[in-house]
Short mmCIF file of C-alpha atoms in Angstrom, two decimals:
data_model
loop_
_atom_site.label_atom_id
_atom_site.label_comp_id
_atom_site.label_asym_id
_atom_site.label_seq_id
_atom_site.Cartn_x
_atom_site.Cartn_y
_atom_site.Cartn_z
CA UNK W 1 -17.76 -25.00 -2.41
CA UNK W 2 -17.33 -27.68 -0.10
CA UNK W 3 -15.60 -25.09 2.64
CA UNK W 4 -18.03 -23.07 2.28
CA UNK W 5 -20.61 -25.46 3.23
CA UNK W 6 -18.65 -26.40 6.10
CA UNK W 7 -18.21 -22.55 7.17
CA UNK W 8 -21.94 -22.08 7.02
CA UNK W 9 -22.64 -24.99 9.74
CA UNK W 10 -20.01 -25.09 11.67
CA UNK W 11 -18.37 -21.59 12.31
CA UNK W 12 -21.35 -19.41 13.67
CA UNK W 13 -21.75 -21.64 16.48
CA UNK W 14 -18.01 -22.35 17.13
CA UNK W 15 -18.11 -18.17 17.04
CA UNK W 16 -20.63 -18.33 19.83
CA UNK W 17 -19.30 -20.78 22.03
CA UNK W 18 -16.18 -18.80 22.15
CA UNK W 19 -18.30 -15.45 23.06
CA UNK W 20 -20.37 -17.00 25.75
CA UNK W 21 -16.73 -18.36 27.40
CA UNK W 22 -14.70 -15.39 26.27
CA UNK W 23 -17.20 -12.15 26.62
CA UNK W 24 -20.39 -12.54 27.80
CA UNK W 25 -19.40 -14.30 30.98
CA UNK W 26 -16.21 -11.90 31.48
CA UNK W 27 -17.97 -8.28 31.52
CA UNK W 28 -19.17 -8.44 34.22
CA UNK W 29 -22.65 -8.31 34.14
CA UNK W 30 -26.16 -9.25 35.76
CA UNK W 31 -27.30 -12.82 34.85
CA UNK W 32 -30.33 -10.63 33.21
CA UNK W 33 -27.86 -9.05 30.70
CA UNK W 34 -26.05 -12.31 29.81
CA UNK W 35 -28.38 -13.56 28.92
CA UNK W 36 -30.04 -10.54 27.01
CA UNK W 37 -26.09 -11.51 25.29
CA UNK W 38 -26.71 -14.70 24.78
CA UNK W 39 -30.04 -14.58 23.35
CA UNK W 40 -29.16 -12.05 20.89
CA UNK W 41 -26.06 -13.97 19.53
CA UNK W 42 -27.72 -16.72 19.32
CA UNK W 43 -30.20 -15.14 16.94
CA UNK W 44 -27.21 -14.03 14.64
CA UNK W 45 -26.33 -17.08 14.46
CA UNK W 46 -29.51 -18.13 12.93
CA UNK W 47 -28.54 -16.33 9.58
CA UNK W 48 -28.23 -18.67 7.22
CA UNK W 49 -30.73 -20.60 8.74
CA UNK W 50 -33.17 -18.26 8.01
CA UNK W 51 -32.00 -17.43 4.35
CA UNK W 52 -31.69 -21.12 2.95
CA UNK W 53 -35.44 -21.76 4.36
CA UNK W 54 -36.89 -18.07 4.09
CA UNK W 55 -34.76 -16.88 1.68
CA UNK W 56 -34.29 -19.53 -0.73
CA UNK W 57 -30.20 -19.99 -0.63
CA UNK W 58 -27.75 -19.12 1.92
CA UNK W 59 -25.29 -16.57 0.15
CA UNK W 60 -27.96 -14.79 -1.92
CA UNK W 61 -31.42 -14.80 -0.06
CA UNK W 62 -34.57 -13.55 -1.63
CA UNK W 63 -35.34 -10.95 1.34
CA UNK W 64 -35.69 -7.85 1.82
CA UNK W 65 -32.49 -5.34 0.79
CA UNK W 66 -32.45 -3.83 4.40
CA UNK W 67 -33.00 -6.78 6.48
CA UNK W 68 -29.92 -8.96 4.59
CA UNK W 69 -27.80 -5.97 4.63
CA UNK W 70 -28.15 -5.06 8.59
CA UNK W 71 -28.23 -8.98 9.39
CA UNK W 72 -25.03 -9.64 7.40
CA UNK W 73 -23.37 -6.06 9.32
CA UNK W 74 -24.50 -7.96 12.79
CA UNK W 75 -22.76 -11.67 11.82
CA UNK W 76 -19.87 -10.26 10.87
CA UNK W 77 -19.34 -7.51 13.79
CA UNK W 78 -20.10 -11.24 15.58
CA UNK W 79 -17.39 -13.00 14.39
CA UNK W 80 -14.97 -9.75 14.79
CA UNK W 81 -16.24 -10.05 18.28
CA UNK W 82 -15.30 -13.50 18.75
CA UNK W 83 -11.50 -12.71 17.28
CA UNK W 84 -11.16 -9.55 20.02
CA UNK W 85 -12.34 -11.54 22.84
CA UNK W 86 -10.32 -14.20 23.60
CA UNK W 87 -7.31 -11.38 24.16
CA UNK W 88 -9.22 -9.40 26.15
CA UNK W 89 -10.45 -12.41 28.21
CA UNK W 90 -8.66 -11.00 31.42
CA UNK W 91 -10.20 -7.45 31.30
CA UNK W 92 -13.32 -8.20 33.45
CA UNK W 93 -15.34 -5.01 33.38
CA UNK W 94 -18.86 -4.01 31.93
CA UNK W 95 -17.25 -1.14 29.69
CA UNK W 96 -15.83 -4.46 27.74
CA UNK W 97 -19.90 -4.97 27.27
CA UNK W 98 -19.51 -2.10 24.94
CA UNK W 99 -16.18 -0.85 23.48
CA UNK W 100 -15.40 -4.07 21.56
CA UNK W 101 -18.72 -4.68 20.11
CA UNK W 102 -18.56 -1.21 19.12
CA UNK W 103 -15.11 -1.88 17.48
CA UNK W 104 -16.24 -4.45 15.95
CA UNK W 105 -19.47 -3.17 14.53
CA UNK W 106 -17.80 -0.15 13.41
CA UNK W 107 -14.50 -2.19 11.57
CA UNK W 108 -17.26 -4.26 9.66
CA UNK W 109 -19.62 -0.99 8.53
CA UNK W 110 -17.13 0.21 7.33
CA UNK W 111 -16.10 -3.00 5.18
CA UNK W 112 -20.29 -3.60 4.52
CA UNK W 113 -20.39 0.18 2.70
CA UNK W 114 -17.19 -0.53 0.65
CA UNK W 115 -18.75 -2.92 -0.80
CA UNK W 116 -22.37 -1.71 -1.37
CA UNK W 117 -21.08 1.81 -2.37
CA UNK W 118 -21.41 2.98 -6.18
CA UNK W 119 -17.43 2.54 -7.40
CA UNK W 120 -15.82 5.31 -8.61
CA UNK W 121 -14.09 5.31 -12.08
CA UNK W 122 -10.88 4.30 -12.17
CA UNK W 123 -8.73 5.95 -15.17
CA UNK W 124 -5.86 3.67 -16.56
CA UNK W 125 -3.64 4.98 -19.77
CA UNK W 126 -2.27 2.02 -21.58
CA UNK W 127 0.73 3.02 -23.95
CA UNK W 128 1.85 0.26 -26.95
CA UNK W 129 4.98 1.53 -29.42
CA UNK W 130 3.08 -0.16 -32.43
CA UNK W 131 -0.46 0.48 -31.50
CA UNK W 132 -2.41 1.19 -34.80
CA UNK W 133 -2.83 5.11 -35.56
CA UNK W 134 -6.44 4.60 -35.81
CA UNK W 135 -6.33 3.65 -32.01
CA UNK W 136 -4.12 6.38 -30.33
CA UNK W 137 -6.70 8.07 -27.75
CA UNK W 138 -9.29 5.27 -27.95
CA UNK W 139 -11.16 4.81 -24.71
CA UNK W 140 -12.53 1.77 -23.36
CA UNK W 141 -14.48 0.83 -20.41
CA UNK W 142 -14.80 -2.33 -18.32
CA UNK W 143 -17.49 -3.17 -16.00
CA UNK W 144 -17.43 -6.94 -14.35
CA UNK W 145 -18.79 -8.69 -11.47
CA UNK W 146 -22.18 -6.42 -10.63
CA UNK W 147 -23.65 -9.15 -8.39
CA UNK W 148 -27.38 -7.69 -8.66
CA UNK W 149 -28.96 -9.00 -6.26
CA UNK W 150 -31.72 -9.08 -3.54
CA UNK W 151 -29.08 -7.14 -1.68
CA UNK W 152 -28.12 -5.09 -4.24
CA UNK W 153 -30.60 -3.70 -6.45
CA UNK W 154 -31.75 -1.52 -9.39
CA UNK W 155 -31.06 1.55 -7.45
CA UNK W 156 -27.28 0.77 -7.38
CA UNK W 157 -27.33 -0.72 -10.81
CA UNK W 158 -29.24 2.55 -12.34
CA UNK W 159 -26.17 4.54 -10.94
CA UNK W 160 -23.39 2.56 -12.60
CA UNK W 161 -25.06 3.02 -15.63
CA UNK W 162 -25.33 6.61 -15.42
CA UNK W 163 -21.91 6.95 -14.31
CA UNK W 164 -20.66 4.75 -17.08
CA UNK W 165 -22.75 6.48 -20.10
CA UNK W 166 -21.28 9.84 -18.85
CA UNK W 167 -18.34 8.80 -19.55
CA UNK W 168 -19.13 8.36 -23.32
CA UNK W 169 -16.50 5.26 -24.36
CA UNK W 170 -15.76 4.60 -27.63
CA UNK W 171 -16.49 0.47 -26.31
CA UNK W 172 -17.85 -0.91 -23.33
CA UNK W 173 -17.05 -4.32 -22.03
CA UNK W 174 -19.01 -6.51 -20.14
CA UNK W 175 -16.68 -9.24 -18.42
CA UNK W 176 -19.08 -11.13 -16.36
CA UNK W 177 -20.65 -12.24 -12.78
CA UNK W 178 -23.79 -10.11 -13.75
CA UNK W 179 -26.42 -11.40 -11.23
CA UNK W 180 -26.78 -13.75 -8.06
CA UNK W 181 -30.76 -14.85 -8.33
CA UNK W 182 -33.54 -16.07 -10.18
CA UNK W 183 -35.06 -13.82 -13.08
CA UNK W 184 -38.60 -13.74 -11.78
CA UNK W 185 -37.19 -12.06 -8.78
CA UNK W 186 -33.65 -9.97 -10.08
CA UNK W 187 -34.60 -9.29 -13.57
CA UNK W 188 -35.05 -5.87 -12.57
CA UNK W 189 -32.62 -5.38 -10.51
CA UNK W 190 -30.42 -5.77 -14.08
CA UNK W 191 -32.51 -4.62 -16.25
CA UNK W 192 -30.63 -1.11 -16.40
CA UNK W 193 -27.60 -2.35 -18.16
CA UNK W 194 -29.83 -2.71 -21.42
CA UNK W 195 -29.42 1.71 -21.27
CA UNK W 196 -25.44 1.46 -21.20
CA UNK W 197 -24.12 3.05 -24.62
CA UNK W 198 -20.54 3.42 -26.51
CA UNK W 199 -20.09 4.60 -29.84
CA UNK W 200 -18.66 1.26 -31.54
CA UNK W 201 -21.40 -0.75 -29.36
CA UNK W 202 -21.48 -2.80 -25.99
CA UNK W 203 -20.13 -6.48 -26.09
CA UNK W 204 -20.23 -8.95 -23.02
CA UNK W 205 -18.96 -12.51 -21.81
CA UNK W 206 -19.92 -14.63 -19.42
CA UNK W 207 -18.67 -14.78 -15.79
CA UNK W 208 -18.92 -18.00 -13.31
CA UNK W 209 -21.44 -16.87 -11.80
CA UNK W 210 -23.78 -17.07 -15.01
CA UNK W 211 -23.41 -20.77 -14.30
CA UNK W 212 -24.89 -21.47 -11.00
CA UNK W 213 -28.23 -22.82 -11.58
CA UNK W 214 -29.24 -23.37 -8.05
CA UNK W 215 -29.53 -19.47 -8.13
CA UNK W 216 -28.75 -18.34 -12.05
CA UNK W 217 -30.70 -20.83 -13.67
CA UNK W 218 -28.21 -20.54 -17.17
CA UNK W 219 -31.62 -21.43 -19.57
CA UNK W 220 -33.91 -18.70 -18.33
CA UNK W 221 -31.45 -16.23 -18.16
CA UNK W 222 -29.92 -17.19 -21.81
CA UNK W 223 -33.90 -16.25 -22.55
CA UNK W 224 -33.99 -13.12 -20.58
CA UNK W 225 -30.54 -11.49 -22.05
CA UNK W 226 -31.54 -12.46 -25.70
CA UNK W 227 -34.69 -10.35 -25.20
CA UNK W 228 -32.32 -7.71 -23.86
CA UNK W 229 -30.20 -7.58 -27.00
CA UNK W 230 -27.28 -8.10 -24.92
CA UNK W 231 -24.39 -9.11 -27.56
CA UNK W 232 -22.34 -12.11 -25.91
CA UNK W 233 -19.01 -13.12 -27.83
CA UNK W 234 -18.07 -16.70 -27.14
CA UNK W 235 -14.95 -18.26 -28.94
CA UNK W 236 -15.56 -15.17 -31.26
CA UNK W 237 -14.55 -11.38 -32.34
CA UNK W 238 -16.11 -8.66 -33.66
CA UNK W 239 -14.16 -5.54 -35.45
CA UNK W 240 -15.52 -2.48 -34.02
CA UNK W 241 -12.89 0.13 -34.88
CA UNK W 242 -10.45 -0.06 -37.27
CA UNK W 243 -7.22 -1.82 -36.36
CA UNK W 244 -8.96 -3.27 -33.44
CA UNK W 245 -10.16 -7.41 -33.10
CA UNK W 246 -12.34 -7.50 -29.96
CA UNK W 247 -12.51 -11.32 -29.09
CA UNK W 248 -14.47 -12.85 -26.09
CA UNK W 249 -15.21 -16.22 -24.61
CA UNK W 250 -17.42 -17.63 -22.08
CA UNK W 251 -16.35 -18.65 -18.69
CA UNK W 252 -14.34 -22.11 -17.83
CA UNK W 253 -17.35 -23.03 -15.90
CA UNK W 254 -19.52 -23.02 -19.30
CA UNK W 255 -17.94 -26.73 -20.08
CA UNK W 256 -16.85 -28.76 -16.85
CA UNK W 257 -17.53 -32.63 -18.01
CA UNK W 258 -16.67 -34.39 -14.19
CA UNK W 259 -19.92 -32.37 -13.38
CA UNK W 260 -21.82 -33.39 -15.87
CA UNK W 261 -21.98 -29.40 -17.09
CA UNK W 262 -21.83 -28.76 -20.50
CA UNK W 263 -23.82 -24.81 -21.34
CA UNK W 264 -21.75 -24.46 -24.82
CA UNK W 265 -17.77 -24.85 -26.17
CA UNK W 266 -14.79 -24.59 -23.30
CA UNK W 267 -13.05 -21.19 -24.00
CA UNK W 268 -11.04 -21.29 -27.23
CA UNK W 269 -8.95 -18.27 -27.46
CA UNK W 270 -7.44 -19.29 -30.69
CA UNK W 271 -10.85 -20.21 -32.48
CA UNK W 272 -11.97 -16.68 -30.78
CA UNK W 273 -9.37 -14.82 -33.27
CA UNK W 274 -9.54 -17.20 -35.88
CA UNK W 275 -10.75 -14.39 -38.59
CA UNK W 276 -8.76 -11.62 -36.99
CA UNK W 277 -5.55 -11.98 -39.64
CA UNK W 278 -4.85 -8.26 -40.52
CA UNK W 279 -2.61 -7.31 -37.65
CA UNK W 280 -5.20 -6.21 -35.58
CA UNK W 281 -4.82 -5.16 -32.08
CA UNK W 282 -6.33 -7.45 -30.22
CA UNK W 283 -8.52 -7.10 -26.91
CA UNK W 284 -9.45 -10.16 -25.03
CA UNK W 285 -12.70 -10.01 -22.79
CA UNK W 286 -12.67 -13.55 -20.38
CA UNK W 287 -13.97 -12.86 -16.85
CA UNK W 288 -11.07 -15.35 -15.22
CA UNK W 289 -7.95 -14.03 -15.10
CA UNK W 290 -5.68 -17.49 -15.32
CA UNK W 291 -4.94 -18.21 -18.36
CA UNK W 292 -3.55 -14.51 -19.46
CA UNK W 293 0.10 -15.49 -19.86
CA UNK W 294 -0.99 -18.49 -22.37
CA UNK W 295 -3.56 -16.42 -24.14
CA UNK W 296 -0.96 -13.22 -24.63
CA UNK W 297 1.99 -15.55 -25.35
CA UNK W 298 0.36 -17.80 -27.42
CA UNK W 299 -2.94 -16.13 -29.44
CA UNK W 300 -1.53 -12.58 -29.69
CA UNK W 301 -3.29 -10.91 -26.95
CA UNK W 302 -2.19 -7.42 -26.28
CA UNK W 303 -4.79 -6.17 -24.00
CA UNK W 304 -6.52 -9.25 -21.48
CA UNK W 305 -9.73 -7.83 -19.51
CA UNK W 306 -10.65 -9.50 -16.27
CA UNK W 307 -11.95 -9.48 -12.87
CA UNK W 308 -13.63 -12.32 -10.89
CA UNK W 309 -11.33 -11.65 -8.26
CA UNK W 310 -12.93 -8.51 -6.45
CA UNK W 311 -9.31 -7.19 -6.08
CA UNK W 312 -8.53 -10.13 -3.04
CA UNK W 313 -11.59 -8.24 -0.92
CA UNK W 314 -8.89 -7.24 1.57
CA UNK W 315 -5.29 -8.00 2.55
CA UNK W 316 -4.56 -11.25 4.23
CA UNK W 317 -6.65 -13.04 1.85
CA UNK W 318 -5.19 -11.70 -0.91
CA UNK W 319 -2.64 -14.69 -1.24
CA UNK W 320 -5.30 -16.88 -1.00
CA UNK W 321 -7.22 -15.55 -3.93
CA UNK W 322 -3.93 -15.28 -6.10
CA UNK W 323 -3.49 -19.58 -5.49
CA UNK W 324 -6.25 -19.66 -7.59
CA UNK W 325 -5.69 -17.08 -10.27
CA UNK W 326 -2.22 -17.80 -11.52
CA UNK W 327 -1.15 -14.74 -9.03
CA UNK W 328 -3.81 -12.25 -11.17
CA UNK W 329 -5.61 -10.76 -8.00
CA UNK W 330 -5.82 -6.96 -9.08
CA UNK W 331 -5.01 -4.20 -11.55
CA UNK W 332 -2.56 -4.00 -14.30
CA UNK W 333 0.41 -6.59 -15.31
CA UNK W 334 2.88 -6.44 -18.05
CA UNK W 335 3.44 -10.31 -19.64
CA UNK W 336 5.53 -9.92 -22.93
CA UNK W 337 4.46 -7.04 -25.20
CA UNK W 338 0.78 -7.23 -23.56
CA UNK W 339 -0.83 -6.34 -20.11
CA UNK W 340 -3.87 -7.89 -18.27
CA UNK W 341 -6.12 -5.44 -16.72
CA UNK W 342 -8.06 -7.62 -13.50
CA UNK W 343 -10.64 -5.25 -12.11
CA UNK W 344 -11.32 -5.35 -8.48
CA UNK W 345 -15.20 -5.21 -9.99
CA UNK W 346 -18.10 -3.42 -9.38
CA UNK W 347 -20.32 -5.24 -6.82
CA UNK W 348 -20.20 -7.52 -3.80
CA UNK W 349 -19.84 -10.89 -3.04
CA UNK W 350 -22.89 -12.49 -0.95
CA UNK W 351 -20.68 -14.76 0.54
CA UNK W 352 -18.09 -12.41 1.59
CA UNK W 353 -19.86 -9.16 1.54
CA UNK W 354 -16.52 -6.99 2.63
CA UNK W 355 -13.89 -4.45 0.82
CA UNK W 356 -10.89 -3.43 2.44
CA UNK W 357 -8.38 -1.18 0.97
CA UNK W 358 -9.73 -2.98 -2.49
CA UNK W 359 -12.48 -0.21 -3.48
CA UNK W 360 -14.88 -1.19 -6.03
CA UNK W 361 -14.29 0.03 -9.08
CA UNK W 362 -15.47 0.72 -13.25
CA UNK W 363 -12.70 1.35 -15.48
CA UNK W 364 -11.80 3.47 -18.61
CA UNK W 365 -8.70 2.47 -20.35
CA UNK W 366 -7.23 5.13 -22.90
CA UNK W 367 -5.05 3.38 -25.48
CA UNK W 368 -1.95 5.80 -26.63
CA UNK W 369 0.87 4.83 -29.40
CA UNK W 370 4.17 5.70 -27.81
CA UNK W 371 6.71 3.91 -25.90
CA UNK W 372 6.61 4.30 -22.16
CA UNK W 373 7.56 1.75 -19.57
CA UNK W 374 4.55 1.91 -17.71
CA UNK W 375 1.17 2.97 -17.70
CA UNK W 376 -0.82 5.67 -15.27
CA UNK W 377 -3.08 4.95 -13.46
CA UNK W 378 -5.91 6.90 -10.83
CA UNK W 379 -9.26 7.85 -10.17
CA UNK W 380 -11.16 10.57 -11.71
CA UNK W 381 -8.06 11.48 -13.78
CA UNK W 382 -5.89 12.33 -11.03
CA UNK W 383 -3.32 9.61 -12.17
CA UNK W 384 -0.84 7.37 -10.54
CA UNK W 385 1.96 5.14 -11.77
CA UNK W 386 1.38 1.64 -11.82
CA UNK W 387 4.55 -0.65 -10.71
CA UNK W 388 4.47 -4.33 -12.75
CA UNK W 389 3.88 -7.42 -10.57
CA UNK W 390 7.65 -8.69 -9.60
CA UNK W 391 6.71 -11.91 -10.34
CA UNK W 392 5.23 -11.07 -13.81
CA UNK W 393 8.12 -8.83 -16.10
CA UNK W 394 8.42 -8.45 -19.34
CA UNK W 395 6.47 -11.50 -19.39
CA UNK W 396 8.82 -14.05 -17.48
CA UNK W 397 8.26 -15.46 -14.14
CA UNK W 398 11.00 -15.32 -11.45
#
C-alpha cells in the first residue's frame, strides 16, 4: 500500500508539471487559454484531495456515482496526456490543444466503460476422465470481486444477479472482494446478491477486500451478511451433490499477526476437507489464486476457483500482477490432474478503475466425464479452446 500512497501525492502533480512544460506552453495559444489549461489541470489534480476529505477515502469516496466516475475519466485522460506530450513537444500548433486530449480522453472512456459495464458470461467446459457419473453435465457458476461501491451501485449489482439466476446453476460460488465501503452507506448497493439462486444452494468466501476496515469495517459487515443468510465456508465443506466436496476458506488477509490482524483461522485447506473421505470431487473456493499448485498437489484439489486478480486489468501490467500471484493472472491452468479457474471478476478496482483487452466477466463451468486434453472455452456458448499456461503443464514448472 505504501506505493500507492506515494502515487496519490506525488504523481498528479509530477503529471502536471510535465503538461504545463510539455503542452500547455507548446500549442500555441493566448496567455488567456493557458491558463484556462492550467487552471483546469490543476483542478484534476485535486482528486484525491477532494475524496479523502469529502469523500471519506481516496480509492473509494462516498460521492456521488456520476461525479467519481467523470472525475476519475478526466485524471486519467490527464495522465494519458502527460505520456503523449513530451513526444509531441516539437509540434507547436493549437490543433495539438485538441487532438491529443481527445486521444487521450477517448483511450481512457473506453478503458472507464470496460470496467463499469455489466460482464458478459463466460462459458468454460471442464472435462475429468474419472469425474463421478453423478457430475457429468453439472454446471457451476463463479462470481468474484463485485467491488459495490459508491461508484458502482445497486443498479449494476441488480443486473448481475439477473443475469446470473437466468442462467439457473446447479451451484453458485461466491469467491470474494464483495464491497469497497461502509454498510450504512453500500449496504444497498449489495443487498441484491441475497436474490441469487442455484439448485444445490449459494456458498461464499471471503476476498481481501472483506478485510480493510478503514473502508469494510470486517465486524459490521460480519453483522450485516449474517442477517443476509449469506453461507460463508471457512476451513470447511459442504456436500451439495453427490460425489461432489465443496470446500472454502477465508482470505490470507483474515490472519496476518506482524499487523496485529487476527478476523478468524489462516486458510487451512487440509482442515477444509478434513470430512470429505469418500472420493469426492473436490471444488476449492479461495479468492487468491497463489497457493493452487500446493492446494491441488497436496489436499486433492481438482477444481481451484479464484480471481482477485481482475485478469492483470490490461497488458503491460500483467507481469506485474503475476509477481504476486504465483504467475495465476487469468483464466484456466492445468497443474497435475486439476485446473485453477482465476476469473478476471466482475467489477472494478477504485484504485485502478481500467479494463483493457481483460473484459469483466461471470462464469459457468460445465463439468463433463471424458478424457480430452483441454477444455473450451467462450462467451455466450460460442466456445473457444483454451491453451495451458507454458509455465504450468501437467502440473510441473519449466
Amino acid at each position: 500500500m505504501r506505493f500507492f500512497w506515494q502515487y496519490y501525492q506525488h504523481v498528479p502533480w509530477v503529471a502536471f508539471a510535465v503538461l504545463v512544460l510539455a503542452f500547455v506552453r507548446t500549442c500555441g495559444l493566448r496567455r488567456r487559454a493557458q491558463v484556462v489549461w492550467g487552471t483546469a489541470l490543476l483542478l484534476v489534480c485535486f482528486k484525491y484531495v477532494v475524496y479523502g476529505r469529502l469523500g471519506g477515502d481516496t480509492i473509494f469516496p462516498e460521492l456521488p456515482e456520476l461525479l467519481i466516475v467523470l472525475w476519475d475519466w478526466a485524471y486519467l485522460a490527464m495522465l494519458g496526456l502527460a505520456l503523449l506530450a513530451p513526444p509531441c513537444f516539437f509540434w507547436r500548433s493549437k490543433a495539438k490543444a485538441w487532438v491529443l486530449p481527445a486521444i487521450s480522453a477517448a483511450v481512457v472512456g473506453v478503458g472507464i466503460w470496460s470496467g463499469l459495464r455489466v460482464p458478459d458470461v463466460k462459458e468454460v467446459e471442464l472435462a475429468y476422465p474419472d469425474l463421478p457419473p453423478a457430475l457429468d453435465g453439472y454446471r457451476i457458476l463463479q462470481i468474484t470481486d463485485l467491488h459495490a461501491n459508491c461508484a458502482a451501485r445497486r443498479w449494476r449489482t441488480e443486473a448481475i444477479v439477473d443475469k446470473a439466476n437466468a442462467l439457473g446453476p446447479d451451484l453458485l460460488c461466491l469467491t470474494g472482494d464483495y464491497v469497497d465501503g461502509r454498510p450504512e452507506i453500500c449496504a444497498d448497493f449489495l443487498e441484491p446478491i441475497t436474490r441469487l439462486r442455484a439448485r444445490d444452494g449459494v456458498w461464499a468466501v471471503t476476498g481481501n477486500h472483506e478485510y480493510i476496515n478503514r473502508t469494510n469495517p470486517a465486524a459490521d459487515w460480519r453483522k450485516v451478511y449474517a442477517r443476509w443468510g449469506i453461507r460463508f465456508l471457512a476451513n470447511a465443506c459442504v456436500f451439495p451433490h453427490a460425489g461432489l466436496a465443496l470446500g472454502g476458506t477465508d482470505d490470507f488477509e483474515v490472519h496476518v499477526p506482524d499487523r496485529s490482524r487476527a478476523f478468524g483461522q489462516p486458510p487451512d485447506v487440509g482442515r477444509a476437507f478434513a470430512s470429505a473421505t469418500n472420493g469426492e470431487f473436490r471444488v476449492l473456493m479461495q479468492h487468491m489464486p497463489r497457493e493452487a499448485e500446493r492446494n491441488i498437489r497436496e489436499h486433492g484439489v481438482r477444481l481451484q476457483l479464484s480471481g482477485h486478480s481482475h485478469g492483470g486489468f490490461m497488458p503491460g501490467m500483467r507481469h506485474f500482477v503475476a509477481q504476486v500471484n504465483a504467475g495465476f493472472v487469468s483464466g484456466l491452468y492445468r497443474i497435475g490432474d486439476g485446473a485453477l479457474y482465476v476469473s478476471n471478476g466482475a467489477g472494478r478496482w477504485g484504485g485502478f478503475p481500467l479494463r483493457y483487452f481483460t473484459p469483466s466477466e461471470i462464469t459457468l463451468f460445465t463439468l463433463k466425464r471424458s478424457r480430452p486434453s483441454y477444455a473450451r472455452c467462450g462467451l455466450s456458448g460460442n466456445y473457444c479452446r483454451i491453451w495451458t499456461n507454458p509455465r504450468i503443464q501437467d502440473g510441473s514448472r519449466e
